[in-house]
Amino acid sequence: MMSAVEPQSPAGSPRDTGAGQSTEVEDPQQIKPQRSAAFLENLKRVLRLGRQTSTLRENLQDELAREGSGDTTFSPEERMLLGNILRLRELRVDDVMIPRADIDSVDIGTSLSRVMEMFQTSGHSRMPVYEDTLDDPRGMIHIKDLMAYIAARGAEARSLGAPDLADGAANGEDTSEAEADQPARAGHNHPDLDLSSVDLSTTLKETDLLRELLFVPPSMPATDLMAKMQAGRIQMALVIDEYGGTDGLVSLEDLVEEVVGDIEDEHDEDEEAMLASAGDGVWIADPRLTLEDLDEALGTDLTEGEISEDVDTLGGLLYFSVGRVPVRGELLLVPDEVPGFEFEVMDADPRRIKRLKIRRRRADARPQDLRRRPKRPYGPVNGTTQETDGETGRTTSANGKS
């Protein structure tokens, strides 16, 4: 009888291990293409489903919500990016804008030296420029344009006040002493820019450094603003309210961050957290904290109540509740919306709250209301100082008479 000769298995094919089992030998060069193609295969599958009954958007949302593992599902990073892209269509300009109180801006009458200082302290590369108030915007200033302007003025001063050494030598002049004062240079003998002759007291109004700004309404879809910025190559827009006043500011970076998350470079400083625990039942909060994040931290349901139709942030909740801007040191309660918690104003100015302390109230704490204020001087009145007692509401002068 003839015996069959078993052919050898080629590399990358199953082979017998001698125990009745076969193992797959994977080609390392094929692993990376297989993984990189998984994301495209997922999208193709969603596209095929989209041809049936539902829209592509609905099928993609269902796919992102589907639990799974392995190469047949999206990675967490892919889910985050795709989810943010889908949500971007629902965002309006006022959802992503920087509020007016937080805008770093410069008056058109500001000197160049002061503008340089403001760029240094703010860390921005662009700032809106206004005249008198931010409700009268004139454009924006870019730090690159400012540096180019100063360098150009320095180059002009150099060309007028420092003749080339080679020209002096050609005219028979003794340039040895001047050459000794010049540091070694690569290929030329030109002196440095004469920045000392640049007049930094010149104001922005006296220059032509201002660039165009976009003006958009708060109800404009964020995707429309992004397309408008890209088409016009303008990366900053002011949000204008119905009365023509400035409501906020949006940059192209703000819009991109809604998709990819925070973008930080080497000049960005770490910002304080919107909400940080400061012990058992105590939190330090930024008034810009959203109601959604506040609900998650405190276990409340503010986003489900009617208050969410009027305000979006913790600061807005307190303004709405007391009907004014609270003062520093004031203790506030919002028993209807946030029962069991009290809010202490740690820092504030006449326009806004800057920092808050949230504290869980003890069960035996004495009832208080929103009218409670700390004792604080209101300034001299006829040579005396008046104080308001936080318990009785009586105003008392320094000599004890009310």
Tab-separated table of C-alpha atoms in Angstrom:
chain	number	residue	atom	x	y	z
A	1	MET	CA	0.000	0.000	0.000
A	2	MET	CA	1.095	3.460	-0.686
A	3	SER	CA	1.483	5.713	2.310
A	4	ALA	CA	0.292	9.255	2.090
A	5	VAL	CA	2.924	11.853	2.768
A	6	GLU	CA	1.588	14.735	4.838
A	7	PRO	CA	2.720	18.069	3.448
A	8	GLN	CA	4.322	20.593	5.760
A	9	SER	CA	2.181	23.507	6.832
A	10	PRO	CA	3.309	26.860	5.494
A	11	ALA	CA	4.102	29.687	7.859
A	12	GLY	CA	1.021	31.397	9.172
A	13	SER	CA	-1.285	28.331	8.760
A	14	PRO	CA	-2.658	25.996	11.460
A	15	ARG	CA	-0.325	23.177	12.452
A	16	ASP	CA	-0.632	20.093	14.644
A	17	THR	CA	0.843	20.404	18.103
A	18	GLY	CA	0.950	16.643	18.627
A	19	ALA	CA	-1.932	16.648	21.095
A	20	GLY	CA	-4.734	16.666	18.592
A	21	GLN	CA	-4.981	20.447	18.650
A	22	SER	CA	-3.875	23.025	16.178
A	23	THR	CA	-2.554	26.520	16.921
A	24	GLU	CA	-2.700	29.540	14.684
A	25	VAL	CA	0.601	31.212	13.911
A	26	GLU	CA	-0.158	34.873	13.240
A	27	ASP	CA	1.953	36.923	10.940
A	28	PRO	CA	3.025	40.018	12.952
A	29	GLN	CA	2.830	42.135	9.804
A	30	GLN	CA	-0.873	41.339	9.485
A	31	ILE	CA	-1.866	42.244	13.065
A	32	LYS	CA	-1.647	46.030	12.708
A	33	PRO	CA	-3.621	46.235	9.421
A	34	GLN	CA	-6.311	44.024	10.934
A	35	ARG	CA	-6.696	46.299	13.955
A	36	SER	CA	-6.617	49.493	11.918
A	37	ALA	CA	-9.332	48.115	9.650
A	38	ALA	CA	-11.636	47.259	12.564
A	39	PHE	CA	-12.823	50.856	12.929
A	40	LEU	CA	-13.727	51.039	9.220
A	41	GLU	CA	-15.511	47.696	9.376
A	42	ASN	CA	-17.660	48.983	12.235
A	43	LEU	CA	-18.627	52.036	10.200
A	44	LYS	CA	-19.421	49.874	7.162
A	45	ARG	CA	-21.708	47.712	9.256
A	46	VAL	CA	-23.512	50.800	10.545
A	47	LEU	CA	-23.849	52.102	6.985
A	48	ARG	CA	-25.393	48.831	5.831
A	49	LEU	CA	-27.906	49.025	8.676
A	50	GLY	CA	-28.684	52.599	7.740
A	51	ARG	CA	-29.993	51.525	4.331
A	52	GLN	CA	-32.828	49.599	5.942
A	53	THR	CA	-35.266	51.610	8.048
A	54	SER	CA	-33.481	54.088	10.346
A	55	THR	CA	-31.253	57.034	9.572
A	56	LEU	CA	-27.484	56.794	9.649
A	57	ARG	CA	-27.367	59.070	12.709
A	58	GLU	CA	-29.781	56.844	14.638
A	59	ASN	CA	-27.879	53.687	13.742
A	60	LEU	CA	-24.580	55.225	14.754
A	61	GLN	CA	-26.073	56.323	18.079
A	62	ASP	CA	-27.406	52.806	18.651
A	63	GLU	CA	-24.008	51.346	17.817
A	64	LEU	CA	-22.248	53.636	20.280
A	65	ALA	CA	-24.701	52.608	23.001
A	66	ARG	CA	-24.236	48.907	22.287
A	67	GLU	CA	-22.142	46.968	24.781
A	68	GLY	CA	-19.400	44.794	23.385
A	69	SER	CA	-15.732	43.978	23.303
A	70	GLY	CA	-13.057	43.014	20.840
A	71	ASP	CA	-12.381	44.255	17.334
A	72	THR	CA	-16.090	44.365	16.446
A	73	THR	CA	-16.817	47.385	18.657
A	74	PHE	CA	-15.547	50.934	18.898
A	75	SER	CA	-12.774	51.746	21.352
A	76	PRO	CA	-13.527	54.190	24.218
A	77	GLU	CA	-11.642	56.948	22.402
A	78	GLU	CA	-13.588	56.337	19.201
A	79	ARG	CA	-16.865	56.330	21.101
A	80	MET	CA	-15.980	59.647	22.741
A	81	LEU	CA	-15.069	61.344	19.460
A	82	LEU	CA	-18.064	60.038	17.521
A	83	GLY	CA	-20.438	60.855	20.368
A	84	ASN	CA	-19.109	64.409	20.592
A	85	ILE	CA	-19.468	64.852	16.837
A	86	LEU	CA	-23.096	63.731	16.985
A	87	ARG	CA	-23.820	66.080	19.901
A	88	LEU	CA	-22.121	69.035	18.211
A	89	ARG	CA	-25.153	69.564	15.970
A	90	GLU	CA	-27.318	70.131	19.049
A	91	LEU	CA	-25.045	72.825	20.530
A	92	ARG	CA	-25.651	76.533	20.107
A	93	VAL	CA	-23.093	79.301	20.308
A	94	ASP	CA	-24.206	80.287	23.812
A	95	ASP	CA	-23.510	76.709	24.972
A	96	VAL	CA	-19.793	76.984	24.205
A	97	MET	CA	-19.068	80.713	24.571
A	98	ILE	CA	-16.864	82.304	27.209
A	99	PRO	CA	-19.146	84.602	29.263
A	100	ARG	CA	-18.566	88.341	29.081
A	101	ALA	CA	-17.240	88.539	32.642
A	102	ASP	CA	-14.375	86.169	31.735
A	103	ILE	CA	-13.297	87.871	28.496
A	104	ASP	CA	-9.765	89.323	28.441
A	105	SER	CA	-9.980	92.380	26.191
A	106	VAL	CA	-8.063	95.594	25.546
A	107	ASP	CA	-9.120	99.196	24.938
A	108	ILE	CA	-8.108	100.687	21.600
A	109	GLY	CA	-6.402	103.553	23.438
A	110	THR	CA	-4.001	101.198	25.241
A	111	SER	CA	-0.259	101.612	24.612
A	112	LEU	CA	1.726	98.856	22.917
A	113	SER	CA	3.788	98.274	26.053
A	114	ARG	CA	0.628	97.667	28.074
A	115	VAL	CA	-0.765	95.369	25.364
A	116	MET	CA	2.427	93.291	25.527
A	117	GLU	CA	2.026	93.044	29.283
A	118	MET	CA	-1.600	91.928	28.916
A	119	PHE	CA	-0.599	89.210	26.451
A	120	GLN	CA	2.041	88.021	28.901
A	121	THR	CA	-0.292	87.848	31.893
A	122	SER	CA	-3.315	86.401	30.079
A	123	GLY	CA	-1.467	83.759	28.069
A	124	HIS	CA	-3.662	84.439	25.019
A	125	SER	CA	-2.465	84.940	21.456
A	126	ARG	CA	-5.555	86.959	20.452
A	127	MET	CA	-7.678	89.508	22.303
A	128	PRO	CA	-10.714	91.534	21.259
A	129	VAL	CA	-10.251	95.303	21.067
A	130	TYR	CA	-12.976	97.752	22.072
A	131	GLU	CA	-13.489	101.488	22.502
A	132	ASP	CA	-14.811	102.667	25.882
A	133	THR	CA	-16.764	99.453	26.593
A	134	LEU	CA	-16.897	95.903	25.284
A	135	ASP	CA	-20.264	96.776	23.737
A	136	ASP	CA	-18.332	98.825	21.138
A	137	PRO	CA	-15.877	96.264	19.687
A	138	ARG	CA	-13.421	97.382	17.000
A	139	GLY	CA	-11.626	94.163	16.099
A	140	MET	CA	-8.975	91.911	17.570
A	141	ILE	CA	-5.215	92.073	18.076
A	142	HIS	CA	-2.924	89.093	17.424
A	143	ILE	CA	0.384	88.819	19.262
A	144	LYS	CA	2.164	87.854	16.016
A	145	ASP	CA	1.066	91.114	14.396
A	146	LEU	CA	2.268	93.066	17.428
A	147	MET	CA	5.686	91.395	17.405
A	148	ALA	CA	6.020	91.903	13.641
A	149	TYR	CA	5.192	95.604	14.055
A	150	ILE	CA	7.817	96.089	16.773
A	151	ALA	CA	10.443	94.156	14.790
A	152	ALA	CA	9.742	96.224	11.669
A	153	ARG	CA	10.156	99.486	13.602
A	154	GLY	CA	13.418	98.175	15.070
A	155	ALA	CA	14.699	97.229	11.626
A	156	GLU	CA	13.920	100.714	10.319
A	157	ALA	CA	15.847	102.292	13.196
A	158	ARG	CA	18.795	99.983	12.539
A	159	SER	CA	18.940	100.862	8.853
A	160	LEU	CA	18.835	104.587	9.607
A	161	GLY	CA	21.182	104.725	12.572
A	162	ALA	CA	23.698	101.912	12.041
A	163	PRO	CA	25.397	101.823	8.578
A	164	ASP	CA	26.784	98.526	7.351
A	165	LEU	CA	30.428	97.949	8.371
A	166	ALA	CA	31.277	96.683	4.915
A	167	ASP	CA	30.164	99.993	3.388
A	168	GLY	CA	32.419	101.872	5.789
A	169	ALA	CA	35.410	99.725	4.901
A	170	ALA	CA	34.750	100.263	1.191
A	171	ASN	CA	34.890	104.015	1.768
A	172	GLY	CA	38.301	103.739	3.400
A	173	GLU	CA	37.029	104.191	6.961
A	174	ASP	CA	38.657	102.475	9.929
A	175	THR	CA	36.042	99.917	11.093
A	176	SER	CA	38.273	97.828	13.354
A	177	GLU	CA	36.881	99.341	16.569
A	178	ALA	CA	33.274	98.891	15.433
A	179	GLU	CA	33.988	95.308	14.380
A	180	ALA	CA	35.444	94.580	17.813
A	181	ASP	CA	32.196	95.727	19.416
A	182	GLN	CA	30.116	93.386	17.255
A	183	PRO	CA	29.638	89.772	18.399
A	184	ALA	CA	30.506	86.952	16.043
A	185	ARG	CA	27.797	86.415	13.461
A	186	ALA	CA	27.181	83.773	10.828
A	187	GLY	CA	27.703	85.294	7.398
A	188	HIS	CA	26.872	88.966	8.025
A	189	ASN	CA	27.962	92.014	9.979
A	190	HIS	CA	24.560	93.636	10.522
A	191	PRO	CA	23.893	94.936	14.044
A	192	ASP	CA	20.939	93.786	16.131
A	193	LEU	CA	17.514	95.360	15.858
A	194	ASP	CA	17.399	98.714	17.609
A	195	LEU	CA	14.353	97.998	19.776
A	196	SER	CA	15.216	100.852	22.123
A	197	SER	CA	14.098	103.307	19.468
A	198	VAL	CA	10.625	101.736	19.129
A	199	ASP	CA	7.998	104.011	20.650
A	200	LEU	CA	5.977	101.625	22.811
A	201	SER	CA	3.791	104.469	24.024
A	202	THR	CA	2.042	104.334	20.658
A	203	THR	CA	-1.574	103.268	21.100
A	204	LEU	CA	-3.412	100.596	19.150
A	205	LYS	CA	-5.566	103.312	17.614
A	206	GLU	CA	-2.467	104.817	15.994
A	207	THR	CA	-1.534	101.550	14.283
A	208	ASP	CA	-3.134	99.323	11.660
A	209	LEU	CA	-2.826	96.122	13.686
A	210	LEU	CA	-6.508	95.349	14.210
A	211	ARG	CA	-8.002	92.330	12.472
A	212	GLU	CA	-11.612	91.549	11.658
A	213	LEU	CA	-13.965	89.895	14.150
A	214	LEU	CA	-17.097	87.857	13.560
A	215	PHE	CA	-20.341	88.906	15.238
A	216	VAL	CA	-22.855	86.123	15.804
A	217	PRO	CA	-26.130	85.659	17.723
A	218	PRO	CA	-26.248	83.312	20.739
A	219	SER	CA	-28.784	81.060	18.988
A	220	MET	CA	-26.497	80.264	16.045
A	221	PRO	CA	-25.667	76.528	15.746
A	222	ALA	CA	-22.072	75.781	16.717
A	223	THR	CA	-21.495	73.826	13.499
A	224	ASP	CA	-22.549	76.844	11.408
A	225	LEU	CA	-20.106	79.076	13.271
A	226	MET	CA	-17.293	76.580	12.745
A	227	ALA	CA	-17.966	76.528	8.995
A	228	LYS	CA	-18.097	80.336	8.905
A	229	MET	CA	-14.788	80.632	10.750
A	230	GLN	CA	-13.099	78.198	8.391
A	231	ALA	CA	-14.465	79.925	5.293
A	232	GLY	CA	-13.459	83.409	6.453
A	233	ARG	CA	-10.202	82.344	8.161
A	234	ILE	CA	-11.327	84.229	11.270
A	235	GLN	CA	-10.797	82.354	14.528
A	236	MET	CA	-12.617	84.628	16.971
A	237	ALA	CA	-16.254	85.704	17.238
A	238	LEU	CA	-18.131	87.927	19.666
A	239	VAL	CA	-21.613	86.821	20.688
A	240	ILE	CA	-24.013	89.770	20.413
A	241	ASP	CA	-27.363	89.864	22.205
A	242	GLU	CA	-30.634	91.250	20.845
A	243	TYR	CA	-29.796	94.750	22.073
A	244	GLY	CA	-26.392	94.872	20.384
A	245	GLY	CA	-24.398	94.269	23.564
A	246	THR	CA	-21.555	91.792	23.890
A	247	ASP	CA	-22.706	88.575	25.534
A	248	GLY	CA	-19.612	86.385	25.208
A	249	LEU	CA	-16.748	85.188	23.039
A	250	VAL	CA	-16.128	82.026	21.010
A	251	SER	CA	-12.864	80.926	19.407
A	252	LEU	CA	-12.297	78.134	16.916
A	253	GLU	CA	-10.380	76.311	19.642
A	254	ASP	CA	-13.490	76.350	21.850
A	255	LEU	CA	-15.474	74.631	19.094
A	256	VAL	CA	-12.799	72.030	18.383
A	257	GLU	CA	-12.532	71.230	22.097
A	258	GLU	CA	-16.205	70.251	22.079
A	259	VAL	CA	-15.155	67.308	19.881
A	260	VAL	CA	-11.653	66.306	20.997
A	261	GLY	CA	-11.652	67.584	24.585
A	262	ASP	CA	-9.434	70.214	26.197
A	263	ILE	CA	-6.477	71.344	24.098
A	264	GLU	CA	-3.584	72.570	26.222
A	265	ASP	CA	-0.181	73.783	25.104
A	266	GLU	CA	3.011	74.587	26.972
A	267	HIS	CA	1.694	78.039	27.918
A	268	ASP	CA	-1.572	76.869	29.470
A	269	GLU	CA	-1.638	76.805	33.247
A	270	ASP	CA	-3.546	74.243	35.253
A	271	GLU	CA	-6.927	75.696	36.128
A	272	GLU	CA	-8.669	75.064	39.395
A	273	ALA	CA	-11.190	72.257	39.248
A	274	MET	CA	-14.826	73.254	38.854
A	275	LEU	CA	-15.637	71.123	41.894
A	276	ALA	CA	-13.134	69.767	44.416
A	277	SER	CA	-13.727	67.892	47.643
A	278	ALA	CA	-12.468	69.697	50.757
A	279	GLY	CA	-13.362	67.096	53.350
A	280	ASP	CA	-16.375	65.144	54.496
A	281	GLY	CA	-19.467	66.840	53.107
A	282	VAL	CA	-17.600	69.957	51.939
A	283	TRP	CA	-16.778	71.046	48.372
A	284	ILE	CA	-15.077	74.062	46.798
A	285	ALA	CA	-16.917	75.017	43.616
A	286	ASP	CA	-16.633	77.360	40.683
A	287	PRO	CA	-19.930	79.192	40.077
A	288	ARG	CA	-19.695	78.135	36.415
A	289	LEU	CA	-20.253	74.528	37.476
A	290	THR	CA	-23.100	73.124	35.393
A	291	LEU	CA	-26.294	71.861	36.987
A	292	GLU	CA	-25.582	68.421	35.513
A	293	ASP	CA	-22.239	68.209	37.323
A	294	LEU	CA	-23.808	69.564	40.513
A	295	ASP	CA	-26.503	66.871	40.331
A	296	GLU	CA	-23.856	64.194	39.935
A	297	ALA	CA	-21.843	65.427	42.926
A	298	LEU	CA	-24.676	66.139	45.372
A	299	GLY	CA	-27.228	63.603	44.212
A	300	THR	CA	-29.791	66.292	43.388
A	301	ASP	CA	-32.098	66.440	40.368
A	302	LEU	CA	-31.847	70.084	39.309
A	303	THR	CA	-31.780	69.253	35.610
A	304	GLU	CA	-35.179	67.588	35.940
A	305	GLY	CA	-36.838	70.586	37.606
A	306	GLU	CA	-38.244	73.828	36.277
A	307	ILE	CA	-35.164	75.749	37.446
A	308	SER	CA	-33.157	74.204	34.584
A	309	GLU	CA	-35.302	76.177	32.128
A	310	ASP	CA	-33.988	79.454	33.559
A	311	VAL	CA	-30.376	78.730	34.561
A	312	ASP	CA	-27.534	76.442	33.502
A	313	THR	CA	-24.925	76.893	36.247
A	314	LEU	CA	-24.543	76.959	40.012
A	315	GLY	CA	-23.909	80.703	39.954
A	316	GLY	CA	-27.040	81.241	37.898
A	317	LEU	CA	-29.023	79.188	40.410
A	318	LEU	CA	-27.922	81.432	43.287
A	319	TYR	CA	-28.501	84.661	41.333
A	320	PHE	CA	-31.981	83.454	40.398
A	321	SER	CA	-32.791	82.452	43.977
A	322	VAL	CA	-31.696	85.638	45.750
A	323	GLY	CA	-32.412	88.104	42.948
A	324	ARG	CA	-29.035	89.840	43.228
A	325	VAL	CA	-25.278	89.244	43.289
A	326	PRO	CA	-24.370	87.833	46.739
A	327	VAL	CA	-21.494	89.420	48.662
A	328	ARG	CA	-18.353	87.804	49.983
A	329	GLY	CA	-18.932	85.854	53.196
A	330	GLU	CA	-22.675	85.530	52.636
A	331	LEU	CA	-24.319	82.221	53.522
A	332	LEU	CA	-27.067	81.093	51.149
A	333	LEU	CA	-29.687	78.375	51.234
A	334	VAL	CA	-31.808	77.138	48.349
A	335	PRO	CA	-34.175	74.808	50.231
A	336	ASP	CA	-36.587	74.241	47.360
A	337	GLU	CA	-34.007	73.157	44.777
A	338	VAL	CA	-31.015	71.980	46.867
A	339	PRO	CA	-32.302	70.936	50.307
A	340	GLY	CA	-29.760	69.899	52.912
A	341	PHE	CA	-26.910	72.045	51.586
A	342	GLU	CA	-25.656	75.564	52.231
A	343	PHE	CA	-23.511	77.756	50.002
A	344	GLU	CA	-20.893	80.155	51.342
A	345	VAL	CA	-19.546	82.876	49.040
A	346	MET	CA	-15.761	82.691	49.420
A	347	ASP	CA	-14.880	85.320	46.827
A	348	ALA	CA	-16.958	87.787	44.813
A	349	ASP	CA	-16.925	91.235	43.280
A	350	PRO	CA	-19.837	93.593	42.558
A	351	ARG	CA	-20.548	91.801	39.274
A	352	ARG	CA	-20.229	88.088	40.016
A	353	ILE	CA	-19.396	85.262	42.378
A	354	LYS	CA	-15.880	83.891	41.940
A	355	ARG	CA	-15.675	80.974	44.381
A	356	LEU	CA	-18.106	79.041	46.568
A	357	LYS	CA	-17.977	76.561	49.410
A	358	ILE	CA	-20.731	73.940	49.462
A	359	ARG	CA	-21.412	72.321	52.812
A	360	ARG	CA	-23.815	69.534	53.733
A	361	ARG	CA	-25.981	70.790	56.617
A	362	ARG	CA	-26.323	68.813	59.816
A	363	ALA	CA	-29.730	67.411	60.649
A	364	ASP	CA	-29.881	69.545	63.802
A	365	ALA	CA	-28.746	72.752	62.096
A	366	ARG	CA	-30.815	75.835	62.920
A	367	PRO	CA	-33.113	76.830	60.027
A	368	GLN	CA	-31.877	79.805	58.049
A	369	ASP	CA	-33.078	81.564	54.954
A	370	LEU	CA	-31.674	83.381	51.951
A	371	ARG	CA	-31.783	86.757	53.705
A	372	ARG	CA	-29.040	85.908	56.149
A	373	ARG	CA	-25.930	88.016	55.656
A	374	PRO	CA	-22.695	88.324	57.605
A	375	LYS	CA	-21.881	91.374	59.663
A	376	ARG	CA	-19.999	93.736	57.417
A	377	PRO	CA	-19.332	97.478	57.316
A	378	TYR	CA	-21.242	99.512	54.763
A	379	GLY	CA	-18.910	102.487	54.913
A	380	PRO	CA	-18.893	105.713	56.940
A	381	VAL	CA	-22.157	107.585	57.350
A	382	ASN	CA	-21.747	111.048	58.931
A	383	GLY	CA	-18.420	110.007	60.403
A	384	THR	CA	-19.651	106.667	61.754
A	385	THR	CA	-19.654	103.146	60.438
A	386	GLN	CA	-22.851	101.144	60.101
A	387	GLU	CA	-23.207	97.387	60.415
A	388	THR	CA	-26.128	95.096	59.710
A	389	ASP	CA	-26.769	92.285	62.168
A	390	GLY	CA	-27.246	89.015	60.308
A	391	GLU	CA	-29.799	87.679	62.804
A	392	THR	CA	-32.139	90.619	63.372
A	393	GLY	CA	-31.558	92.627	60.213
A	394	ARG	CA	-31.108	95.796	62.330
A	395	THR	CA	-28.596	98.380	61.177
A	396	THR	CA	-26.336	99.586	63.997
A	397	SER	CA	-23.824	102.418	63.960
A	398	ALA	CA	-20.416	102.313	65.606
A	399	ASN	CA	-21.700	104.097	68.751
A	400	GLY	CA	-24.342	101.400	69.317
A	401	LYS	CA	-27.390	103.439	68.326
A	402	SER	CA	-29.805	101.994	65.801
